[in-house]
Short mmCIF file of C-alpha atoms and ligand atoms in Angstrom, two decimals:
data_model
loop_
_atom_site.label_atom_id
_atom_site.label_comp_id
_atom_site.label_asym_id
_atom_site.label_seq_id
_atom_site.Cartn_x
_atom_site.Cartn_y
_atom_site.Cartn_z
CA MET P 878 79.24 159.33 100.69
CA THR P 879 81.11 156.89 102.89
CA ARG P 880 84.47 157.77 104.34
CA PRO P 881 87.01 157.13 101.58
CA ILE P 882 89.32 154.73 103.42
CA LEU P 883 89.39 151.20 101.98
CA ALA P 884 91.57 148.09 102.27
CA SER P 885 91.68 145.89 99.19
CA LEU P 886 93.04 142.38 99.16
CA ASP P 887 94.70 140.97 96.04
CA LEU P 888 93.82 137.28 96.23
CA GLN P 889 95.77 136.51 93.06
CA ALA P 890 98.90 137.82 94.78
CA MET P 891 98.10 135.58 97.72
CA LYS P 892 97.87 132.51 95.49
CA GLN P 893 101.21 133.44 93.94
CA ASN P 894 102.78 133.94 97.36
CA LEU P 895 101.71 130.44 98.35
CA GLY P 896 103.29 129.19 95.11
CA ILE P 897 106.52 130.96 96.01
CA ALA P 898 106.52 129.37 99.46
CA ARG P 899 106.07 126.00 97.75
CA GLN P 900 108.95 126.61 95.37
CA ALA P 901 111.11 127.57 98.33
CA ALA P 902 110.34 124.30 100.11
CA PRO P 903 109.47 121.92 97.26
CA ASN P 904 109.79 118.73 99.30
CA SER P 905 107.72 119.83 102.28
CA ARG P 906 104.04 120.14 102.87
CA ILE P 907 102.73 123.56 103.83
CA TRP P 908 100.78 124.71 106.83
CA SER P 909 99.47 128.12 105.78
CA VAL P 910 99.41 130.16 108.95
CA VAL P 911 96.14 132.09 109.23
CA LYS P 912 96.16 132.97 112.93
CA ALA P 913 94.94 136.37 114.09
CA ASN P 914 92.16 136.34 111.53
CA ALA P 915 94.66 135.69 108.74
CA TYR P 916 97.02 138.40 109.94
CA GLY P 917 94.19 140.91 109.89
CA HIS P 918 93.09 140.05 106.34
CA GLY P 919 90.01 138.10 107.42
CA ILE P 920 90.09 134.31 107.39
CA ASP P 921 86.73 134.18 105.64
CA ARG P 922 87.97 136.39 102.81
CA VAL P 923 91.28 134.74 102.12
CA TRP P 924 91.15 131.05 102.97
CA SER P 925 89.92 129.93 99.57
CA ALA P 926 92.79 131.79 97.86
CA LEU P 927 95.01 129.45 99.87
CA GLY P 928 93.00 126.42 98.82
CA ALA P 929 96.12 124.78 97.33
CA THR P 930 97.71 124.56 100.76
CA ASP P 931 98.17 121.25 102.54
CA GLY P 932 96.80 122.53 105.84
CA PHE P 933 95.91 125.60 107.84
CA ALA P 934 97.56 126.55 111.12
CA LEU P 935 95.99 128.93 113.61
CA LEU P 936 95.27 129.08 117.29
CA ASN P 937 91.73 129.85 118.19
CA LEU P 938 88.91 127.40 118.04
CA GLU P 939 86.39 129.81 116.55
CA GLU P 940 88.61 130.29 113.50
CA ALA P 941 89.14 126.56 113.14
CA VAL P 942 85.39 125.99 113.27
CA THR P 943 84.90 128.72 110.65
CA LEU P 944 87.24 126.87 108.30
CA ARG P 945 85.37 123.61 108.80
CA GLU P 946 82.00 125.30 108.32
CA ARG P 947 83.21 126.87 105.08
CA GLY P 948 84.08 123.40 103.85
CA TRP P 949 87.81 122.95 104.49
CA LYS P 950 88.30 119.21 104.97
CA GLY P 951 92.09 119.09 105.15
CA PRO P 952 94.28 119.27 108.24
CA ILE P 953 94.06 122.13 110.74
CA LEU P 954 96.92 122.61 113.19
CA MET P 955 96.25 124.38 116.46
CA LEU P 956 99.59 126.05 117.13
CA GLU P 957 99.15 126.45 120.88
CA GLY P 958 97.04 123.34 121.38
CA PHE P 959 93.96 123.22 123.56
CA PHE P 960 93.73 125.78 126.36
CA HIS P 961 91.34 123.71 128.51
CA ALA P 962 90.72 119.97 128.68
CA GLU P 963 87.06 120.57 127.74
CA ASP P 964 88.18 121.93 124.36
CA LEU P 965 89.09 118.40 123.34
CA ALA P 966 85.45 117.63 122.59
CA LEU P 967 85.58 120.22 119.79
CA TYR P 968 89.01 119.04 118.67
CA ASP P 969 87.44 115.62 118.31
CA LYS P 970 84.33 116.87 116.55
CA TYR P 971 86.24 119.04 114.07
CA ARG P 972 89.26 116.74 113.69
CA LEU P 973 91.91 119.29 114.71
CA THR P 974 95.60 118.54 115.08
CA THR P 975 96.79 119.72 118.45
CA SER P 976 100.11 120.94 119.66
CA VAL P 977 101.15 119.52 123.04
CA HIS P 978 103.61 121.69 124.92
CA SER P 979 102.91 120.95 128.60
CA ASN P 980 102.40 117.98 130.88
CA TRP P 981 98.82 118.84 131.75
CA GLN P 982 97.86 118.53 128.09
CA LEU P 983 99.32 115.06 127.99
CA LYS P 984 97.18 114.03 130.94
CA ALA P 985 94.10 115.66 129.43
CA LEU P 986 94.66 113.72 126.21
CA GLN P 987 95.04 110.54 128.18
CA ASN P 988 91.74 111.10 129.98
CA ALA P 989 89.69 112.40 127.06
CA ARG P 990 86.92 110.33 125.52
CA LEU P 991 87.39 110.73 121.80
CA ASN P 992 85.67 109.15 118.84
CA ALA P 993 88.99 108.78 117.06
CA PRO P 994 92.64 109.53 117.86
CA LEU P 995 93.91 113.08 117.28
CA ASP P 996 97.12 113.91 115.47
CA VAL P 997 99.60 115.58 117.79
CA TYR P 998 102.47 118.02 117.36
CA LEU P 999 104.87 117.65 120.25
CA LYS P 1000 106.39 121.04 120.83
CA VAL P 1001 110.00 121.34 121.83
CA ASN P 1002 111.51 124.51 123.26
CA THR P 1003 114.69 125.16 121.31
CA GLY P 1004 115.57 128.50 122.84
CA MET P 1005 112.59 130.79 122.37
CA ASN P 1006 111.48 129.92 125.91
CA ARG P 1007 107.80 130.44 125.29
CA LEU P 1008 106.13 127.05 124.87
CA GLY P 1009 107.46 123.53 124.71
CA PHE P 1010 109.32 120.74 126.43
CA LEU P 1011 113.05 120.96 126.94
CA PRO P 1012 115.02 118.90 124.40
CA GLU P 1013 116.15 116.42 127.06
CA ARG P 1014 112.52 115.62 127.92
CA VAL P 1015 111.37 115.05 124.38
CA GLN P 1016 112.12 111.33 124.10
CA THR P 1017 110.22 110.54 127.29
CA VAL P 1018 107.22 112.65 126.33
CA TRP P 1019 107.30 111.19 122.83
CA GLN P 1020 107.07 107.65 124.22
CA GLN P 1021 104.30 108.66 126.62
CA LEU P 1022 102.28 110.18 123.80
CA ARG P 1023 103.01 107.24 121.53
CA ALA P 1024 101.49 104.93 124.13
CA LEU P 1025 98.17 106.81 124.29
CA PRO P 1026 95.29 105.35 122.26
CA ASN P 1027 93.98 108.90 121.81
CA VAL P 1028 97.10 109.93 119.88
CA GLY P 1029 97.25 109.38 116.13
CA GLU P 1030 100.08 110.66 113.99
CA LEU P 1031 102.91 112.25 116.01
CA THR P 1032 105.13 115.06 114.71
CA LEU P 1033 107.89 117.03 116.39
CA MET P 1034 107.48 120.78 116.21
CA SER P 1035 109.57 123.77 117.19
CA HIS P 1036 109.58 127.48 116.46
CA PHE P 1037 112.67 129.59 115.72
CA ALA P 1038 113.42 132.76 117.65
CA ASP P 1039 115.85 134.16 115.09
CA ALA P 1040 115.46 132.61 111.65
CA GLU P 1041 115.84 136.03 110.00
CA HIS P 1042 119.60 135.88 110.49
CA PRO P 1043 122.03 133.64 108.59
CA ASP P 1044 123.37 132.09 111.78
CA GLY P 1045 120.15 132.44 113.74
CA ILE P 1046 118.90 128.85 113.74
CA ARG P 1047 122.16 126.99 114.39
CA GLU P 1048 121.70 126.56 118.12
CA ALA P 1049 118.01 125.68 117.78
CA MET P 1050 118.84 123.08 115.13
CA ALA P 1051 121.45 121.55 117.44
CA ARG P 1052 118.78 121.27 120.13
CA VAL P 1053 116.40 119.60 117.70
CA SER P 1054 119.11 117.06 116.85
CA GLN P 1055 119.72 116.49 120.54
CA ALA P 1056 116.01 116.03 121.20
CA THR P 1057 115.50 113.57 118.34
CA GLU P 1058 118.65 111.48 118.55
CA GLY P 1059 117.72 107.97 117.49
CA LEU P 1060 114.08 108.97 117.05
CA GLU P 1061 112.50 108.62 113.64
CA CYS P 1062 109.99 111.39 113.44
CA ARG P 1063 108.25 113.83 111.19
CA ARG P 1064 109.30 117.39 111.93
CA SER P 1065 107.89 120.88 111.43
CA LEU P 1066 110.22 123.73 112.31
CA SER P 1067 110.19 126.48 109.71
CA ASN P 1068 108.32 129.77 109.81
CA SER P 1069 108.48 132.12 106.78
CA ALA P 1070 112.07 133.17 107.43
CA ALA P 1071 113.32 129.59 107.61
CA THR P 1072 111.13 128.60 104.63
CA LEU P 1073 112.92 131.25 102.56
CA TRP P 1074 116.39 131.19 104.01
CA HIS P 1075 117.11 127.89 105.78
CA PRO P 1076 116.38 124.89 103.53
CA GLU P 1077 118.20 122.63 106.01
CA ALA P 1078 115.26 123.24 108.39
CA HIS P 1079 112.40 122.41 106.01
CA PHE P 1080 111.75 118.74 106.85
CA ASP P 1081 108.18 117.43 106.49
CA TRP P 1082 105.97 120.48 106.99
CA VAL P 1083 106.86 124.19 106.84
CA ARG P 1084 104.70 126.85 108.48
CA PRO P 1085 104.87 130.11 106.51
CA GLY P 1086 102.71 133.01 107.64
CA ILE P 1087 103.87 136.52 106.82
CA ILE P 1088 105.16 135.73 103.31
CA LEU P 1089 101.69 134.57 102.24
CA TYR P 1090 100.55 138.13 102.88
CA GLY P 1091 103.52 139.55 100.97
CA ALA P 1092 105.53 141.16 103.75
CA SER P 1093 109.01 140.44 104.99
CA PRO P 1094 109.78 138.13 107.92
CA SER P 1095 112.79 140.31 108.72
CA GLY P 1096 110.82 143.55 108.63
CA GLU P 1097 112.94 144.70 105.66
CA TRP P 1098 111.19 144.66 102.29
CA GLN P 1099 114.64 144.65 100.69
CA ASP P 1100 115.17 141.11 101.98
CA ILE P 1101 112.26 139.73 99.92
CA ALA P 1102 112.34 142.21 97.03
CA ASN P 1103 113.73 139.58 94.64
CA THR P 1104 111.51 136.67 95.62
CA GLY P 1105 108.44 137.64 93.59
CA LEU P 1106 106.34 137.93 96.76
CA LYS P 1107 103.60 140.55 96.38
CA PRO P 1108 101.77 142.54 99.05
CA VAL P 1109 98.20 141.31 99.39
CA MET P 1110 96.73 144.22 101.31
CA THR P 1111 96.55 147.77 99.97
CA LEU P 1112 95.25 150.46 102.31
CA ARG P 1113 93.98 153.49 100.46
CA SER P 1114 92.22 156.69 101.28
CA GLU P 1115 91.83 160.18 99.86
CA ILE P 1116 92.74 163.74 100.61
CA ILE P 1117 89.78 165.42 102.29
CA GLY P 1118 91.37 168.80 103.05
CA VAL P 1119 94.26 170.99 101.90
CA GLN P 1120 96.20 173.62 103.85
CA THR P 1121 98.82 176.05 102.65
CA LEU P 1122 101.33 176.69 105.41
CA LYS P 1123 103.62 179.68 105.88
CA ALA P 1124 107.07 179.45 107.45
CA GLY P 1125 106.67 178.73 111.16
CA ASP P 1126 103.16 177.23 110.90
CA ARG P 1127 102.78 174.00 112.78
CA VAL P 1128 100.75 170.85 112.05
CA GLY P 1129 98.67 168.50 114.17
CA TYR P 1130 98.53 167.64 117.88
CA GLY P 1131 101.49 168.98 119.80
CA GLY P 1132 102.53 171.04 116.78
CA ARG P 1133 105.34 168.58 116.18
CA TYR P 1134 105.93 169.63 112.60
CA THR P 1135 106.89 173.16 111.64
CA ALA P 1136 106.88 174.43 108.05
CA ARG P 1137 110.17 175.96 106.95
CA GLY P 1138 108.61 177.94 104.14
CA GLU P 1139 105.41 178.01 102.19
CA GLN P 1140 104.16 174.45 101.88
CA ARG P 1141 100.96 172.70 100.78
CA ILE P 1142 99.83 169.78 102.83
CA GLY P 1143 96.95 167.35 102.33
CA ILE P 1144 94.76 165.96 105.09
CA VAL P 1145 94.06 162.26 104.56
CA ALA P 1146 91.10 160.32 105.98
CA ALA P 1147 93.21 157.72 107.82
CA GLY P 1148 94.32 157.67 111.42
CA TYR P 1149 95.29 155.41 114.25
CA ALA P 1150 91.69 154.35 114.77
CA ASP P 1151 91.98 152.77 111.32
CA GLY P 1152 95.16 150.95 112.25
CA TYR P 1153 97.66 153.45 110.89
CA PRO P 1154 100.46 153.60 113.49
CA ARG P 1155 100.38 156.67 115.69
CA HIS P 1156 104.12 156.33 116.20
CA ALA P 1157 104.85 156.99 112.52
CA PRO P 1158 107.01 160.13 112.53
CA SER P 1159 107.00 162.95 109.97
CA GLY P 1160 108.52 161.62 106.77
CA THR P 1161 106.91 158.18 106.91
CA PRO P 1162 106.50 157.18 103.26
CA VAL P 1163 103.11 157.54 101.59
CA PHE P 1164 102.01 157.66 97.93
CA VAL P 1165 99.85 160.55 96.82
CA ASP P 1166 98.53 160.43 93.27
CA GLY P 1167 101.23 157.89 92.43
CA VAL P 1168 104.03 160.10 93.81
CA ARG P 1169 106.12 159.17 96.83
CA THR P 1170 106.00 161.73 99.63
CA GLY P 1171 105.93 161.72 103.43
CA THR P 1172 103.61 162.32 106.36
CA VAL P 1173 103.86 165.51 108.39
CA GLY P 1174 103.06 165.90 112.08
CA THR P 1175 101.46 163.54 114.55
CA VAL P 1176 98.97 160.97 113.27
CA SER P 1177 95.50 161.69 114.73
CA MET P 1178 92.71 159.25 115.45
CA ASP P 1179 90.95 159.82 112.13
CA MET P 1180 93.35 161.85 110.00
CA LEU P 1181 96.95 162.35 109.07
CA ALA P 1182 98.73 165.01 107.03
CA VAL P 1183 100.99 164.55 104.01
CA ASP P 1184 103.45 166.84 102.27
CA LEU P 1185 102.14 167.86 98.83
CA THR P 1186 105.37 169.53 97.68
CA PRO P 1187 106.27 166.70 95.24
CA CYS P 1188 102.70 166.53 93.90
CA PRO P 1189 101.41 170.08 93.39
CA GLN P 1190 98.50 168.82 91.29
CA ALA P 1191 97.05 166.92 94.27
CA GLY P 1192 93.93 168.25 95.95
CA ILE P 1193 90.68 167.17 97.52
CA GLY P 1194 89.73 163.68 96.34
CA THR P 1195 93.27 162.73 95.29
CA PRO P 1196 93.93 159.05 96.03
CA VAL P 1197 96.47 158.15 98.69
CA GLU P 1198 98.11 154.77 99.23
CA LEU P 1199 99.07 154.28 102.88
CA TRP P 1200 100.59 150.87 102.24
CA GLY P 1201 100.36 148.26 99.52
CA LYS P 1202 102.09 147.68 96.20
CA GLU P 1203 103.84 151.09 96.10
CA VAL P 1204 104.50 151.87 99.75
CA LYS P 1205 105.60 148.63 101.36
CA ILE P 1206 104.00 147.93 104.71
CA ASP P 1207 107.49 147.01 105.92
CA ASP P 1208 108.68 150.56 105.20
CA VAL P 1209 105.79 152.18 107.06
CA ALA P 1210 106.33 149.76 109.94
CA SER P 1211 110.04 150.36 110.24
CA ALA P 1212 109.49 154.14 110.22
CA ALA P 1213 107.09 153.59 113.13
CA GLY P 1214 109.45 151.26 114.98
CA THR P 1215 107.46 148.09 114.40
CA VAL P 1216 107.01 145.29 111.86
CA GLY P 1217 104.53 144.70 109.06
CA TYR P 1218 102.97 141.87 111.10
CA GLU P 1219 101.70 144.32 113.71
CA LEU P 1220 100.27 146.78 111.21
CA MET P 1221 98.33 144.21 109.18
CA CYS P 1222 96.98 142.51 112.30
CA ALA P 1223 95.84 145.88 113.65
CA LEU P 1224 93.75 146.92 110.66
CA ALA P 1225 90.68 148.30 112.38
CA LEU P 1226 87.21 146.86 112.10
CA ARG P 1227 85.86 150.18 110.84
CA VAL P 1228 87.93 149.96 107.65
CA PRO P 1229 85.88 148.41 104.84
CA VAL P 1230 87.65 145.56 103.06
CA VAL P 1231 87.16 144.38 99.50
CA THR P 1232 88.77 141.49 97.67
CA VAL P 1233 89.92 141.85 94.08
C1 LIG U 344 103.07 132.69 113.71
C2 LIG U 344 103.72 131.37 113.63
C3 LIG U 344 104.27 130.92 112.43
C4 LIG U 344 104.36 131.78 111.19
O1 LIG U 344 105.34 132.78 111.37
P1 LIG U 344 105.72 133.78 110.18
O2 LIG U 344 106.91 134.50 110.70
O3 LIG U 344 104.56 134.67 110.00
O4 LIG U 344 106.00 132.94 109.01
C5 LIG U 344 104.79 129.64 112.40
N1 LIG U 344 104.78 128.85 113.50
C6 LIG U 344 104.26 129.26 114.68
C7 LIG U 344 104.29 128.36 115.85
C8 LIG U 344 103.73 130.54 114.79
O5 LIG U 344 103.22 130.94 115.95
#
């Protein structure tokens, strides 16, 4: 028998999530963001479920080539652009849209020998201070790019640092206006949060990522509970051991959990080497046999323990949902002090994945 842990991906939910993104931004085209191997879901497994998208956005060449080899003929946006001038040969071959965020990229584009011009996303830094030109430089860079025979369609792009909050994009939007004064240009600004919550930032192309996978851009499931978005990934395992504790008995490494009275606990085949967060404290939500309960003690590499008090019928072989439709990944993440993004991206290679 194989180890009982399994991740299953609901591709129907993914299709619906894309539909919900489209309804949220009905006048924009959609870049479906599939970076980081489709947020840990596996680009190969999920891309066809997103076949109704207008384009895919990601950032490593291998993944872009995979999409082309699987037959995707539509646009592919490289969110961080090329990392080395030599990459442009592959951009040319596979017809990739590149972001340009630094001067050296501009020069590389100028000097490249391409078979046909490449579409370019000029990236403006609107306050995140990671990549991009300052707003006051945008017009100059725009004209420089416009003058290059190697540049096809030009679009202005920026990324919000704080679109989860009602007032969070105001300053960034002011900088976009400053950067584009008098410039007629296509724009792409919105991540998932802005796609859902800031229609004034939608413009020509939106770039949703996390909502396609059915988790919340704010980290709070509550914030998307009424949107119809559905979790795509369910991580399940089973109870492989049962212990009955007496008052004072402790559980796991460091003995960080102490039983207050007699208590049954189940040992689940799932640990941090599967991608379950080691920082999840006792009480992190988990579903056992369809009943909500909590973890107890420190998460180990290959196992974790759960309280069986609310589900006395549970025993060896009882199914456990670690996250998915019942236990939202956002809730597990916030218990562990992180966000759903990190957990889904960190699903370990050793966990078998099936699509349903
Ligand atoms: C990751 C990313 C996105 C998608 O962000 P979500 O919060 O997952 O919607 C959009 N644009 C850029 C530039 C990104 O890096």
